[in-house]
PDB file of C-alpha atoms in Angstrom:
ATOM      1  CA  VAL A 217      10.954   1.957 -11.476  1.00 71.00           C
ATOM      2  CA  ARG A 218      13.930   3.213  -9.035  1.00 74.00           C
ATOM      3  CA  LEU A 219      17.432   2.988  -9.674  1.00 77.00           C
ATOM      4  CA  GLU A 220      19.659   3.592  -7.624  1.00 76.00           C
ATOM      5  CA  GLY A 221      23.505   3.180  -6.982  1.00 84.00           C
ATOM      6  CA  SER A 222      26.591   4.861  -8.232  1.00 90.00           C
ATOM      7  CA  GLU A 223      26.505   6.734 -11.304  1.00 88.00           C
ATOM      8  CA  GLU A 224      27.887   3.981 -13.735  1.00 91.00           C
ATOM      9  CA  ALA A 225      26.093   1.013 -11.984  1.00 88.00           C
ATOM     10  CA  VAL A 226      22.388   3.283 -12.564  1.00 84.00           C
ATOM     11  CA  ALA A 227      23.744   4.279 -16.444  1.00 86.00           C
ATOM     12  CA  ASP A 228      23.677   0.267 -17.259  1.00 89.00           C
ATOM     13  CA  ALA A 229      20.444  -0.180 -15.599  1.00 86.00           C
ATOM     14  CA  VAL A 230      19.028   2.568 -17.480  1.00 86.00           C
ATOM     15  CA  ARG A 231      20.501   0.578 -20.499  1.00 88.00           C
ATOM     16  CA  SER A 232      19.268  -2.672 -19.849  1.00 89.00           C
ATOM     17  CA  VAL A 233      15.727  -1.795 -18.630  1.00 87.00           C
ATOM     18  CA  GLY A 234      14.573   1.145 -20.038  1.00 81.00           C
ATOM     19  CA  GLY A 235      13.013   4.484 -18.444  1.00 74.00           C
ATOM     20  CA  GLU A 236      13.795   8.088 -18.394  1.00 76.00           C
ATOM     21  CA  SER A 237      15.152  10.546 -15.337  1.00 79.00           C
ATOM     22  CA  LEU A 238      12.058  12.178 -13.595  1.00 83.00           C
ATOM     23  CA  GLU A 239      13.028  15.983 -13.855  1.00 85.00           C
ATOM     24  CA  ASP A 240      11.429  16.646 -10.303  1.00 90.00           C
ATOM     25  CA  GLU A 241      12.397  13.507  -8.111  1.00 87.00           C
ATOM     26  CA  ALA A 242      11.658  15.266  -4.859  1.00 90.00           C
ATOM     27  CA  ALA A 243       7.657  15.824  -6.296  1.00 94.00           C
ATOM     28  CA  PHE A 244       7.043  12.707  -7.320  1.00 92.00           C
ATOM     29  CA  TRP A 245       8.600  11.046  -4.156  1.00 91.00           C
ATOM     30  CA  GLN A 246       6.295  13.603  -2.068  1.00 95.00           C
ATOM     31  CA  GLY A 247       3.034  12.982  -3.776  1.00 95.00           C
ATOM     32  CA  LEU A 248       3.910   9.723  -3.680  1.00 93.00           C
ATOM     33  CA  ARG A 249       3.987  10.182   0.089  1.00 93.00           C
ATOM     34  CA  ASP A 250       0.334  12.638   0.438  1.00 95.00           C
ATOM     35  CA  LEU A 251      -1.376   9.983  -2.377  1.00 94.00           C
ATOM     36  CA  THR A 252      -1.578  12.722  -4.789  1.00 96.00           C
ATOM     37  CA  LEU A 253       0.206  11.801  -7.713  1.00 95.00           C
ATOM     38  CA  PRO A 254      -2.681  11.108 -10.964  1.00 95.00           C
ATOM     39  CA  PHE A 255      -2.967   7.300  -9.936  1.00 96.00           C
ATOM     40  CA  PHE A 256      -4.611   8.537  -6.997  1.00 97.00           C
ATOM     41  CA  GLU A 257      -7.063  10.899  -8.058  1.00 96.00           C
ATOM     42  CA  ASP A 258      -8.996   7.954 -10.041  1.00 95.00           C
ATOM     43  CA  PRO A 259     -12.662   8.205  -7.352  1.00 95.00           C
ATOM     44  CA  ALA A 260     -12.500   4.287  -7.264  1.00 96.00           C
ATOM     45  CA  PRO A 261     -11.398   2.694  -3.950  1.00 97.00           C
ATOM     46  CA  LEU A 262      -7.887   2.762  -2.683  1.00 98.00           C
ATOM     47  CA  TRP A 263      -6.217  -0.231  -1.569  1.00 97.00           C
ATOM     48  CA  ARG A 264      -2.927  -0.139   0.098  1.00 96.00           C
ATOM     49  CA  LEU A 265      -1.840  -4.366   0.129  1.00 96.00           C
ATOM     50  CA  SER A 266       1.533  -5.912   1.571  1.00 94.00           C
ATOM     51  CA  VAL A 267       3.138  -8.482   0.446  1.00 95.00           C
ATOM     52  CA  PRO A 268       6.235 -10.091  -0.092  1.00 95.00           C
ATOM     53  CA  VAL A 269       8.780  -8.617  -2.738  1.00 93.00           C
ATOM     54  CA  ASP A 270       8.486 -11.310  -4.441  1.00 94.00           C
ATOM     55  CA  ALA A 271       4.570 -12.211  -4.650  1.00 95.00           C
ATOM     56  CA  PRO A 272       2.633 -12.963  -7.598  1.00 96.00           C
ATOM     57  CA  GLN A 273       0.573  -9.797  -9.210  1.00 94.00           C
ATOM     58  CA  PRO A 274      -2.737 -10.709  -7.513  1.00 94.00           C
ATOM     59  CA  ALA A 275      -5.502 -11.610  -9.743  1.00 92.00           C
ATOM     60  CA  LEU A 276      -7.588  -9.049  -9.485  1.00 96.00           C
ATOM     61  CA  ALA A 277      -8.894  -6.504 -11.888  1.00 96.00           C
ATOM     62  CA  ALA A 278      -7.476  -2.781 -10.780  1.00 97.00           C
ATOM     63  CA  ASN A 279      -4.621  -0.500 -11.378  1.00 96.00           C
ATOM     64  CA  TRP A 280      -1.589  -1.083 -10.094  1.00 96.00           C
ATOM     65  CA  PHE A 281       1.221   0.977  -8.670  1.00 94.00           C
ATOM     66  CA  LEU A 282       4.055  -0.942  -6.537  1.00 92.00           C
ATOM     67  CA  ASP A 283       6.469   0.651  -4.352  1.00 90.00           C
ATOM     68  CA  TRP A 284       8.880  -0.866  -2.112  1.00 89.00           C
ATOM     69  CA  GLY A 285      10.338  -3.118  -4.332  1.00 84.00           C
ATOM     70  CA  GLY A 286       6.475  -4.660  -4.600  1.00 88.00           C
ATOM     71  CA  ALA A 287       6.332  -5.143  -0.989  1.00 93.00           C
ATOM     72  CA  GLN A 288       3.679  -2.378  -1.025  1.00 96.00           C
ATOM     73  CA  ARG A 289       1.439  -2.561  -4.091  1.00 96.00           C
ATOM     74  CA  TRP A 290      -1.430   0.397  -4.453  1.00 97.00           C
ATOM     75  CA  CYS A 291      -4.878  -0.507  -5.589  1.00 96.00           C
ATOM     76  CA  VAL A 292      -7.464   1.306  -7.518  1.00 98.00           C
ATOM     77  CA  THR A 293     -10.493  -1.400  -7.777  1.00 97.00           C
ATOM     78  CA  ASP A 294     -14.073  -1.691  -7.809  1.00 97.00           C
ATOM     79  CA  GLU A 295     -13.742  -5.227  -6.842  1.00 97.00           C
ATOM     80  CA  ALA A 296     -15.811  -7.057  -3.574  1.00 96.00           C
ATOM     81  CA  PRO A 297     -14.462  -6.125  -0.227  1.00 95.00           C
ATOM     82  CA  GLU A 298     -13.636  -9.286   0.556  1.00 94.00           C
ATOM     83  CA  LYS A 299     -12.052 -10.113  -2.662  1.00 96.00           C
ATOM     84  CA  VAL A 300      -8.972  -8.098  -2.439  1.00 96.00           C
ATOM     85  CA  LEU A 301      -8.675  -8.958   1.349  1.00 94.00           C
ATOM     86  CA  GLU A 302      -8.623 -12.528   0.551  1.00 94.00           C
ATOM     87  CA  ALA A 303      -5.920 -11.803  -2.322  1.00 96.00           C
ATOM     88  CA  ALA A 304      -3.429 -10.156   0.248  1.00 94.00           C
ATOM     89  CA  ARG A 305      -4.292 -13.155   2.961  1.00 92.00           C
ATOM     90  CA  ALA A 306      -3.539 -15.302   0.163  1.00 94.00           C
ATOM     91  CA  LEU A 307      -0.686 -14.322  -0.547  1.00 95.00           C
ATOM     92  CA  GLY A 308       0.673 -13.565   2.921  1.00 92.00           C
ATOM     93  CA  GLY A 309       0.277  -9.869   3.455  1.00 92.00           C
ATOM     94  CA  HIS A 310      -2.814  -8.023   4.584  1.00 91.00           C
ATOM     95  CA  ALA A 311      -4.584  -5.236   2.664  1.00 94.00           C
ATOM     96  CA  LEU A 312      -6.007  -1.659   4.021  1.00 94.00           C
ATOM     97  CA  ARG A 313      -8.506   0.043   1.901  1.00 95.00           C
ATOM     98  CA  TYR A 314      -8.471   4.024   2.136  1.00 94.00           C
ATOM     99  CA  ARG A 315     -11.283   4.729   0.558  1.00 94.00           C
ATOM    100  CA  PRO A 316     -14.163   5.252   0.578  1.00 94.00           C
ATOM    101  CA  THR A 317     -14.150   3.970   4.322  1.00 91.00           C
ATOM    102  CA  PRO A 318     -11.140   2.809   6.075  1.00 90.00           C
ATOM    103  CA  LEU A 319     -10.875  -1.364   5.999  1.00 89.00           C
ATOM    104  CA  ARG A 320      -8.496  -3.379   7.481  1.00 86.00           C
ATOM    105  CA  THR A 321      -7.760  -7.363   6.822  1.00 82.00           C
ATOM    106  CA  ALA A 322      -9.115  -9.476   9.952  1.00 79.00           C
ATOM    107  CA  LEU A 323      -6.000 -10.327  12.292  1.00 77.00           C
ATOM    108  CA  ALA A 324      -6.270 -13.644  14.168  1.00 78.00           C
ATOM    109  CA  PRO A 325      -7.395 -13.545  17.606  1.00 85.00           C
ATOM    110  CA  GLY A 326      -4.213 -13.144  18.868  1.00 88.00           C
ATOM    111  CA  LEU A 327      -2.323 -11.535  17.687  1.00 82.00           C
ATOM    112  CA  ARG A 328      -5.892  -8.646  17.576  1.00 81.00           C
ATOM    113  CA  ALA A 329      -6.073  -9.182  21.082  1.00 89.00           C
ATOM    114  CA  LEU A 330      -2.376  -7.934  21.779  1.00 91.00           C
ATOM    115  CA  HIS A 331      -3.289  -5.054  19.067  1.00 84.00           C
ATOM    116  CA  ALA A 332      -6.091  -4.268  21.532  1.00 86.00           C
ATOM    117  CA  ARG A 333      -3.458  -4.286  24.941  1.00 91.00           C
ATOM    118  CA  ILE A 334      -1.040  -2.138  22.833  1.00 91.00           C
ATOM    119  CA  ARG A 335      -3.504   0.268  22.267  1.00 87.00           C
ATOM    120  CA  GLU A 336      -4.866   0.934  25.635  1.00 89.00           C
ATOM    121  CA  ALA A 337      -1.148   1.191  26.377  1.00 92.00           C
ATOM    122  CA  PHE A 338      -1.116   3.730  24.178  1.00 92.00           C
ATOM    123  CA  ASP A 339      -4.062   5.473  23.719  1.00 89.00           C
ATOM    124  CA  PRO A 340      -5.798   4.766  27.060  1.00 88.00           C
ATOM    125  CA  ALA A 341      -8.635   7.905  26.644  1.00 86.00           C
ATOM    126  CA  GLY A 342      -9.451   6.500  22.661  1.00 81.00           C
ATOM    127  CA  LEU A 343      -8.373   9.423  21.335  1.00 82.00           C
ATOM    128  CA  PHE A 344      -6.880   7.796  18.123  1.00 79.00           C
ATOM    129  CA  THR A 345      -9.580   6.337  15.436  1.00 65.00           C
ATOM    130  CA  ALA A 346      -8.495   2.775  14.717  1.00 64.00           C
ATOM    131  CA  VAL A 347      -9.053   1.543  10.936  1.00 67.00           C
ATOM    132  CA  PRO A 348     -12.048  -1.224  11.230  1.00 64.00           C
ATOM    133  CA  TRP A 349     -10.925  -4.913  11.085  1.00 65.00           C
ATOM    134  CA  GLU A 350     -13.071  -7.061   8.827  1.00 61.00           C
ATOM    135  CA  SER A 351     -14.699  -8.756  10.535  1.00 53.00           C
TER     136      SER A 351
END
C-alpha cells in the first residue's frame, strides 16, 4: 500500500493499517515501471488487468500485485487465457497478457473499427506492431 499525504496523516495511517517504509522508494517505483520487481520474475504467464478500483478480486488461481489503487492488477497465472479475459470483462475491465505472447481482450465491433482508423491515421505504414486482440 502506498500512503500519501501530510507527514501526520501518513503516520496516522501507518498506525492504523501497519506497514513499513521503503529504503529506496525510487528503485521500487522504477522496478514496478520496468517490471523488474521480484514479483515479475515468475516465468508463468503475466497479465495486466485494468478494472474499476472497487471491483472484487477475480476468482483466478494467481499471484497478484495491485497498483493504481486496485485499478491495475498484475496477475501471474497458468489459468487459461479465456478465463483471465472473461474475468476482466465480467468486472467491467479488460486484460492484456504480456507473456509468453501478447494477447488482449477483444473490443466491441464499433470500438475495434475506431481503433483501426486511429492506427491507420497515426501509423499508415504499419511500422508499429499491434498486440493481437482476442478472437
